[in-house]
């Protein structure tokens, strides 16, 4: 196994070989937006020692002005040459960083730390968390000033082959991600016009959150090279499918997938059933984390494939949880309602902790629902005990604030700041007069 010094030595060798002059130290704010500070490559030792300070009071959801000094600590495993920066005698590279206090203790407001704590709690019970996310996005045309429109670049549909700009963009995204160390599994056109998806391989929860963050950054930058705007907004266009971030999750123990049991009718272990029940029990409480913006709830409506009902099945895509067909080491639980506006570190922590709470309860879920829930009547859903996910951000925030799980998952600081900023977002939206209201009411009244 490589030591930190071995890894750093290899990184320095690559920096010299590729003529890297600048290093971008990246981290995310409360909402998962990527931030960075750029240093020269000859400062790598100081950076690795955690000596790069920044003003935490200027980052959304971090710290007050009187306690603003924070430090970046690069994760050496995230080092990557930035492909679009490479020239013959020049290149740039990046690290994703954790955030520390002046005394070098982890900063509790760091979203990466929130996920690391969830992984630590799972490890104390003998588990490791494996996650494979699927992030959908739109490619929209830009106007003459380079500003994004909501006009898709194509008229393609699900899995349709087309020798158009979209395929060229996806190919360039694939090549860029591969150059940065990603293992890509699939790339295809999604259901809506201009909608796409590129899937990368399962990994531990932290690496998958790092990869999701990098993926969004790469997709946006590559799209810009083609004069397109890549949008991870959940529902950018009314009347068509929105974009999801399906989260596939497994638990490993001693290197084995604990969700698999060949003797069960569905080949699922008791732990898998308990985990499913935990998600079904607590998902309303953490939906504000997995679907964190006003627009998120315009995707969670019947008729557009996004689930809005709390149920599970082995193949039914109208349910919140689906169990894909593969078994053995590939057995996994797919949580289908999260969207790509979520901070992946917080979202993966929330889903994992909900499932782990189910293992602690050791209770089986209600029976799987194999019928199309969207076509059921309200009374049929009530008879089957199928509840609805929160249908707006305010309701989701109320559930988050009043439940026991979210505060434990996020920690007091992130919990407080998340509620503060999201309540403000909801109030701003609620008090805004929208174009729909003007068009509907101005002449009428």
Coordinates of C-alpha atoms in Angstrom, one line a residue:
X1 CA 0.0 0.0 0.0
X2 CA 1.3 3.4 -0.9
X3 CA 2.1 5.8 1.9
X4 CA 1.2 9.5 1.8
X5 CA 4.9 10.2 1.0
X6 CA 4.9 7.7 -1.8
X7 CA 1.7 9.2 -3.3
X8 CA 3.1 12.7 -3.0
X9 CA 6.3 11.7 -4.7
X10 CA 4.3 10.2 -7.6
X11 CA 2.3 13.4 -7.8
X12 CA 5.4 15.6 -7.9
X13 CA 6.8 13.4 -10.6
X14 CA 3.7 13.8 -12.7
X15 CA 3.7 17.6 -12.1
X16 CA 7.2 17.7 -13.5
X17 CA 6.5 15.4 -16.4
X18 CA 3.3 17.3 -17.5
X19 CA 4.8 20.8 -16.8
X20 CA 2.1 21.7 -14.3
X21 CA 2.4 25.3 -13.3
X22 CA -0.8 25.9 -11.4
X23 CA -2.8 23.9 -8.8
X24 CA -6.4 24.5 -8.1
X25 CA -7.5 23.6 -4.5
X26 CA -11.2 22.8 -4.8
X27 CA -13.9 22.4 -2.2
X28 CA -17.7 22.7 -2.0
X29 CA -19.9 25.1 -0.1
X30 CA -23.1 24.2 1.7
X31 CA -25.1 23.8 -1.6
X32 CA -22.4 21.7 -3.2
X33 CA -21.1 24.5 -5.5
X34 CA -17.5 24.1 -6.4
X35 CA -15.0 26.7 -5.1
X36 CA -11.3 26.9 -5.6
X37 CA -8.2 28.9 -5.0
X38 CA -5.2 28.7 -7.4
X39 CA -1.6 28.4 -6.3
X40 CA 1.7 27.8 -8.1
X41 CA 2.9 24.2 -8.3
X42 CA 6.0 25.0 -6.2
X43 CA 3.7 25.5 -3.2
X44 CA 2.6 21.9 -3.1
X45 CA 4.4 21.0 0.1
X46 CA 2.8 23.9 2.0
X47 CA -0.6 22.9 0.5
X48 CA -0.3 19.3 1.6
X49 CA 0.6 20.4 5.1
X50 CA -2.7 22.3 5.2
X51 CA -1.2 25.8 5.3
X52 CA -3.5 27.4 2.7
X53 CA -5.9 29.7 4.5
X54 CA -9.1 31.2 3.2
X55 CA -11.9 33.4 4.5
X56 CA -14.7 31.1 5.6
X57 CA -17.1 33.9 6.3
X58 CA -17.3 34.6 2.5
X59 CA -18.5 31.0 1.8
X60 CA -22.2 30.3 1.9
X61 CA -23.2 28.4 5.1
X62 CA -19.7 28.3 6.6
X63 CA -18.7 30.6 9.5
X64 CA -19.2 34.1 11.0
X65 CA -16.7 36.9 10.3
X66 CA -15.2 36.8 13.8
X67 CA -14.3 33.1 13.3
X68 CA -13.4 33.2 9.6
X69 CA -10.0 31.6 9.3
X70 CA -10.2 28.1 7.7
X71 CA -7.6 25.9 6.0
X72 CA -7.6 23.6 3.0
X73 CA -6.2 20.1 3.2
X74 CA -5.8 18.5 -0.2
X75 CA -6.9 14.8 -0.6
X76 CA -4.0 13.4 -2.6
X77 CA -6.2 10.7 -4.0
X78 CA -8.1 13.4 -5.9
X79 CA -5.1 14.8 -7.8
X80 CA -5.8 15.1 -11.5
X81 CA -4.4 17.0 -14.5
X82 CA -7.1 19.2 -16.0
X83 CA -7.3 18.0 -19.6
X84 CA -8.5 21.2 -21.2
X85 CA -5.6 23.1 -19.7
X86 CA -2.9 20.9 -21.3
X87 CA -0.6 22.5 -23.8
X88 CA 2.8 21.4 -25.0
X89 CA 4.8 23.0 -22.2
X90 CA 2.0 23.9 -19.8
X91 CA -0.7 22.3 -17.7
X92 CA -2.9 22.8 -14.6
X93 CA -4.0 20.3 -12.0
X94 CA -6.5 20.1 -9.2
X95 CA -7.0 18.6 -5.8
X96 CA -10.3 18.3 -3.9
X97 CA -9.8 19.4 -0.3
X98 CA -11.2 18.9 3.1
X99 CA -11.5 21.9 5.4
X100 CA -9.8 22.3 8.8
X101 CA -9.9 24.7 11.7
X102 CA -6.8 26.7 12.6
X103 CA -5.9 23.9 15.1
X104 CA -6.1 21.4 12.2
X105 CA -9.2 19.7 13.5
X106 CA -11.8 19.0 10.8
X107 CA -14.3 21.8 10.2
X108 CA -17.8 20.6 11.1
X109 CA -19.3 22.8 8.4
X110 CA -17.4 21.0 5.6
X111 CA -19.9 18.8 3.6
X112 CA -17.1 16.3 2.9
X113 CA -16.7 15.9 6.7
X114 CA -20.5 15.2 7.0
X115 CA -20.1 12.3 4.7
X116 CA -16.9 11.1 6.3
X117 CA -18.7 11.0 9.6
X118 CA -21.5 8.9 8.1
X119 CA -18.9 6.5 6.7
X120 CA -17.2 6.4 10.1
X121 CA -20.5 5.4 11.9
X122 CA -21.1 2.7 9.3
X123 CA -17.6 1.4 9.8
X124 CA -18.0 1.2 13.5
X125 CA -20.8 -1.4 12.8
X126 CA -18.6 -3.3 10.4
X127 CA -19.9 -1.8 7.1
X128 CA -18.5 0.2 4.2
X129 CA -20.8 2.2 2.0
X130 CA -20.6 1.8 -1.8
X131 CA -22.4 4.2 -4.1
X132 CA -23.0 4.6 -7.8
X133 CA -24.8 7.8 -8.8
X134 CA -26.6 8.5 -12.1
X135 CA -26.7 12.2 -12.9
X136 CA -28.8 13.4 -15.8
X137 CA -28.3 16.8 -17.4
X138 CA -29.6 19.0 -20.3
X139 CA -27.6 20.6 -23.0
X140 CA -29.2 23.9 -24.0
X141 CA -28.3 26.4 -26.7
X142 CA -26.9 29.8 -25.7
X143 CA -28.0 33.1 -27.1
X144 CA -25.9 35.7 -29.0
X145 CA -24.5 36.9 -25.7
X146 CA -23.5 33.4 -24.5
X147 CA -26.4 33.3 -21.9
X148 CA -28.2 30.0 -21.5
X149 CA -31.7 29.4 -23.1
X150 CA -34.1 26.5 -22.5
X151 CA -33.9 25.5 -26.1
X152 CA -32.5 22.0 -26.4
X153 CA -29.7 21.3 -28.9
X154 CA -31.5 18.3 -30.4
X155 CA -34.8 16.5 -30.8
X156 CA -33.6 13.1 -29.8
X157 CA -35.2 10.6 -27.4
X158 CA -34.2 7.8 -25.1
X159 CA -31.2 5.8 -26.3
X160 CA -31.6 7.2 -29.8
X161 CA -28.4 7.3 -31.9
X162 CA -27.8 10.6 -33.7
X163 CA -24.7 12.0 -35.3
X164 CA -25.3 15.4 -33.8
X165 CA -23.6 17.9 -31.5
X166 CA -24.9 16.0 -28.4
X167 CA -23.0 12.9 -29.3
X168 CA -19.8 14.9 -29.9
X169 CA -20.2 16.6 -26.5
X170 CA -20.8 13.3 -24.7
X171 CA -17.7 11.8 -26.4
X172 CA -15.6 14.8 -25.3
X173 CA -17.0 14.5 -21.7
X174 CA -16.1 10.8 -21.8
X175 CA -12.6 11.4 -22.9
X176 CA -12.1 14.2 -20.4
X177 CA -13.4 12.1 -17.5
X178 CA -11.3 9.1 -18.6
X179 CA -8.2 11.3 -18.7
X180 CA -9.0 12.3 -15.1
X181 CA -9.2 8.7 -13.9
X182 CA -12.9 7.9 -14.2
X183 CA -14.1 4.4 -15.1
X184 CA -17.0 5.2 -17.4
X185 CA -19.7 2.5 -17.8
X186 CA -22.3 4.0 -20.1
X187 CA -23.2 7.1 -22.0
X188 CA -26.5 7.7 -23.7
X189 CA -29.3 10.2 -24.7
X190 CA -32.0 10.4 -22.1
X191 CA -35.8 10.6 -22.5
X192 CA -36.3 14.4 -23.1
X193 CA -35.0 16.4 -26.0
X194 CA -31.4 17.6 -25.2
X195 CA -31.1 15.4 -22.1
X196 CA -28.2 13.1 -21.5
X197 CA -26.6 10.8 -18.9
X198 CA -23.0 9.4 -18.5
X199 CA -22.6 6.8 -15.8
X200 CA -19.4 6.1 -13.9
X201 CA -18.4 3.1 -11.8
X202 CA -19.5 2.3 -8.2
X203 CA -17.0 3.4 -5.5
X204 CA -16.9 4.1 -1.8
X205 CA -19.2 6.9 -0.8
X206 CA -16.6 9.7 -0.5
X207 CA -15.0 8.9 -3.8
X208 CA -18.4 8.8 -5.5
X209 CA -19.3 12.2 -4.0
X210 CA -16.0 13.6 -5.2
X211 CA -16.6 12.1 -8.6
X212 CA -20.1 13.5 -8.8
X213 CA -18.7 17.0 -8.0
X214 CA -16.0 16.6 -10.6
X215 CA -18.4 15.2 -13.1
X216 CA -20.7 18.3 -12.9
X217 CA -17.7 20.6 -13.3
X218 CA -16.4 18.7 -16.3
X219 CA -19.8 18.5 -18.0
X220 CA -20.3 22.3 -17.7
X221 CA -16.8 23.1 -18.9
X222 CA -16.9 20.8 -21.9
X223 CA -20.4 22.0 -22.9
X224 CA -19.1 25.6 -22.9
X225 CA -16.4 24.6 -25.4
X226 CA -19.3 23.8 -27.8
X227 CA -21.2 27.0 -27.0
X228 CA -23.8 25.0 -25.1
X229 CA -25.0 25.3 -21.5
X230 CA -25.1 22.2 -19.4
X231 CA -27.9 22.3 -16.8
X232 CA -28.3 20.1 -13.8
X233 CA -31.5 21.9 -12.8
X234 CA -34.1 19.3 -11.8
X235 CA -37.0 20.6 -14.0
X236 CA -35.8 23.3 -16.4
X237 CA -38.6 22.9 -18.9
X238 CA -42.3 22.4 -18.0
X239 CA -44.1 19.4 -19.6
X240 CA -41.1 17.1 -20.2
X241 CA -39.0 14.8 -18.0
X242 CA -36.7 16.5 -15.4
X243 CA -33.2 15.4 -14.4
X244 CA -32.6 13.0 -11.6
X245 CA -29.6 11.7 -9.6
X246 CA -30.5 8.1 -9.0
X247 CA -28.4 6.8 -6.1
X248 CA -27.4 3.2 -6.2
X249 CA -26.2 2.0 -2.8
X250 CA -24.8 -1.2 -1.3
X251 CA -23.3 -2.1 2.0
X252 CA -20.1 -4.2 2.2
X253 CA -18.9 -6.3 5.1
X254 CA -15.5 -8.0 4.9
X255 CA -15.5 -7.3 1.2
X256 CA -18.8 -9.0 0.6
X257 CA -22.1 -7.4 -0.5
X258 CA -24.4 -7.8 2.5
X259 CA -27.6 -7.1 0.5
X260 CA -27.3 -10.5 -1.3
X261 CA -28.9 -13.7 -0.1
X262 CA -29.2 -16.5 -2.7
X263 CA -31.7 -18.4 -0.5
X264 CA -34.3 -15.5 -0.4
X265 CA -37.1 -15.4 -3.0
X266 CA -35.8 -12.0 -4.2
X267 CA -32.2 -12.9 -3.4
X268 CA -32.1 -10.1 -0.8
X269 CA -30.7 -10.4 2.7
X270 CA -32.5 -9.3 5.9
X271 CA -30.1 -6.4 6.0
X272 CA -31.3 -5.3 2.6
X273 CA -34.9 -5.4 3.7
X274 CA -34.1 -3.5 6.9
X275 CA -32.1 -0.9 4.8
X276 CA -35.1 -0.5 2.5
X277 CA -37.4 0.0 5.4
X278 CA -35.1 2.6 6.9
X279 CA -35.2 4.6 3.7
X280 CA -39.0 4.4 3.4
X281 CA -39.3 5.4 7.1
X282 CA -37.0 8.4 7.1
X283 CA -36.9 9.6 3.5
X284 CA -39.5 12.3 4.0
X285 CA -37.3 13.8 6.8
X286 CA -34.2 14.0 4.5
X287 CA -35.8 14.8 1.2
X288 CA -34.9 18.5 1.7
X289 CA -31.3 17.3 1.5
X290 CA -31.7 15.1 -1.5
X291 CA -34.0 17.5 -3.3
X292 CA -32.9 20.9 -1.9
X293 CA -34.3 23.6 -4.2
X294 CA -37.7 25.0 -5.0
X295 CA -37.5 23.6 -8.5
X296 CA -36.8 20.1 -7.2
X297 CA -40.5 19.6 -6.4
X298 CA -41.7 20.5 -9.9
X299 CA -39.9 17.3 -11.0
X300 CA -41.5 15.1 -8.3
X301 CA -45.0 14.9 -10.0
X302 CA -46.8 12.0 -11.6
X303 CA -46.3 11.3 -15.3
X304 CA -42.6 12.0 -15.9
X305 CA -40.9 8.9 -14.4
X306 CA -39.7 10.7 -11.3
X307 CA -41.1 9.0 -8.2
X308 CA -43.3 10.9 -5.9
X309 CA -44.7 8.0 -3.7
X310 CA -42.9 6.2 -0.9
X311 CA -42.9 2.6 -1.9
X312 CA -40.4 0.0 -3.2
X313 CA -40.3 -2.7 -5.9
X314 CA -37.9 -4.9 -7.8
X315 CA -38.6 -3.4 -11.2
X316 CA -41.3 -0.8 -10.9
X317 CA -40.0 2.6 -11.9
X318 CA -43.0 4.4 -10.3
X319 CA -41.7 3.6 -6.8
X320 CA -39.2 5.5 -4.7
X321 CA -36.9 2.5 -4.4
X322 CA -36.1 0.0 -7.1
X323 CA -34.0 -3.1 -6.8
X324 CA -32.2 -3.6 -10.2
X325 CA -32.1 -7.1 -11.5
X326 CA -28.4 -7.9 -11.0
X327 CA -27.6 -10.0 -7.9
X328 CA -24.5 -11.3 -6.2
X329 CA -21.8 -8.7 -5.8
X330 CA -23.9 -6.2 -7.9
X331 CA -27.0 -6.3 -5.6
X332 CA -27.9 -2.8 -4.8
X333 CA -30.8 -0.5 -3.8
X334 CA -31.6 2.3 -6.2
X335 CA -33.1 5.4 -4.6
X336 CA -34.8 7.3 -7.5
X337 CA -36.0 10.6 -6.2
X338 CA -32.8 12.6 -5.5
X339 CA -31.8 15.2 -8.1
X340 CA -28.5 16.7 -9.3
X341 CA -29.0 20.0 -7.6
X342 CA -28.3 18.2 -4.3
X343 CA -24.9 18.5 -2.6
X344 CA -23.7 14.9 -3.2
X345 CA -21.8 14.7 0.1
X346 CA -24.9 15.6 2.1
X347 CA -27.3 13.6 0.0
X348 CA -25.3 10.3 0.1
X349 CA -24.8 10.8 3.9
X350 CA -28.5 11.2 4.3
X351 CA -29.5 8.2 2.3
X352 CA -26.9 6.0 3.9
X353 CA -27.9 7.1 7.4
X354 CA -31.6 6.5 6.7
X355 CA -30.8 3.0 5.6
X356 CA -28.5 2.3 8.6
X357 CA -31.3 3.5 10.9
X358 CA -33.4 0.8 9.3
X359 CA -30.8 -1.8 10.1
X360 CA -30.9 -0.6 13.7
X361 CA -34.7 -1.0 13.8
X362 CA -34.4 -4.5 12.2
X363 CA -37.9 -4.3 10.7
X364 CA -39.1 -5.5 7.3
X365 CA -40.8 -3.0 4.9
X366 CA -44.3 -3.3 3.7
X367 CA -44.8 -5.5 0.7
X368 CA -43.3 -4.5 -2.6
X369 CA -45.6 -2.6 -5.0
X370 CA -45.5 -4.0 -8.5
X371 CA -48.4 -2.0 -10.0
X372 CA -48.1 1.4 -11.6
X373 CA -48.6 3.8 -8.6
X374 CA -49.3 6.8 -11.0
X375 CA -52.4 5.0 -12.3
X376 CA -53.8 4.2 -8.9
X377 CA -56.6 6.3 -7.3
X378 CA -56.0 8.1 -4.1
X379 CA -58.1 5.6 -2.2
X380 CA -56.1 2.7 -3.7
X381 CA -52.9 4.3 -2.5
X382 CA -54.3 4.9 0.9
X383 CA -55.5 1.2 1.1
X384 CA -51.9 0.1 0.3
X385 CA -50.4 2.5 2.8
X386 CA -48.5 4.4 0.1
X387 CA -47.6 7.9 1.2
X388 CA -46.6 10.9 -0.9
X389 CA -43.1 12.5 -0.8
X390 CA -43.1 16.2 0.3
X391 CA -44.5 18.2 -2.5
X392 CA -42.7 21.5 -1.9
X393 CA -39.6 22.7 -0.2
X394 CA -41.4 24.2 2.8
X395 CA -43.0 20.9 3.7
X396 CA -39.7 19.1 3.2
X397 CA -37.9 21.6 5.5
X398 CA -40.6 21.2 8.2
X399 CA -40.1 17.4 8.1
X400 CA -36.3 17.9 8.3
X401 CA -36.5 20.3 11.2
X402 CA -38.9 18.2 13.3
X403 CA -37.4 14.8 12.7
X404 CA -34.6 13.1 14.7
X405 CA -32.4 11.9 11.9
X406 CA -31.4 14.9 9.9
X407 CA -29.7 16.8 12.7
X408 CA -27.6 13.7 13.6
X409 CA -26.6 13.3 9.9
X410 CA -25.7 16.9 9.2
X411 CA -24.3 17.9 12.6
X412 CA -25.5 20.9 14.5
X413 CA -23.7 23.5 12.4
X414 CA -24.7 22.3 8.9
X415 CA -28.2 21.5 10.2
X416 CA -28.7 25.1 11.4
X417 CA -27.1 26.7 8.3
X418 CA -29.0 24.5 5.9
X419 CA -32.3 25.4 7.5
X420 CA -31.5 29.0 7.6
X421 CA -30.5 29.4 4.0
X422 CA -33.3 27.1 2.6
X423 CA -36.0 28.8 4.6
X424 CA -34.8 32.1 3.2
X425 CA -34.9 30.6 -0.4
X426 CA -38.5 29.4 0.2
X427 CA -39.6 32.8 1.5
X428 CA -38.0 34.6 -1.4
X429 CA -39.8 32.3 -3.8
X430 CA -43.1 32.6 -2.0
X431 CA -43.0 36.4 -2.0
X432 CA -42.0 36.8 -5.7
X433 CA -44.6 37.7 -8.3
X434 CA -44.0 35.2 -11.1
X435 CA -44.6 35.6 -14.9
X436 CA -47.3 32.9 -14.7
X437 CA -49.3 35.1 -12.3
X438 CA -49.0 38.2 -14.5
X439 CA -50.1 36.3 -17.6
X440 CA -53.0 34.7 -15.8
X441 CA -54.3 37.5 -13.6
X442 CA -53.3 40.9 -14.8
X443 CA -55.8 41.3 -17.5
X444 CA -58.5 39.2 -15.7
X445 CA -58.6 41.3 -12.5

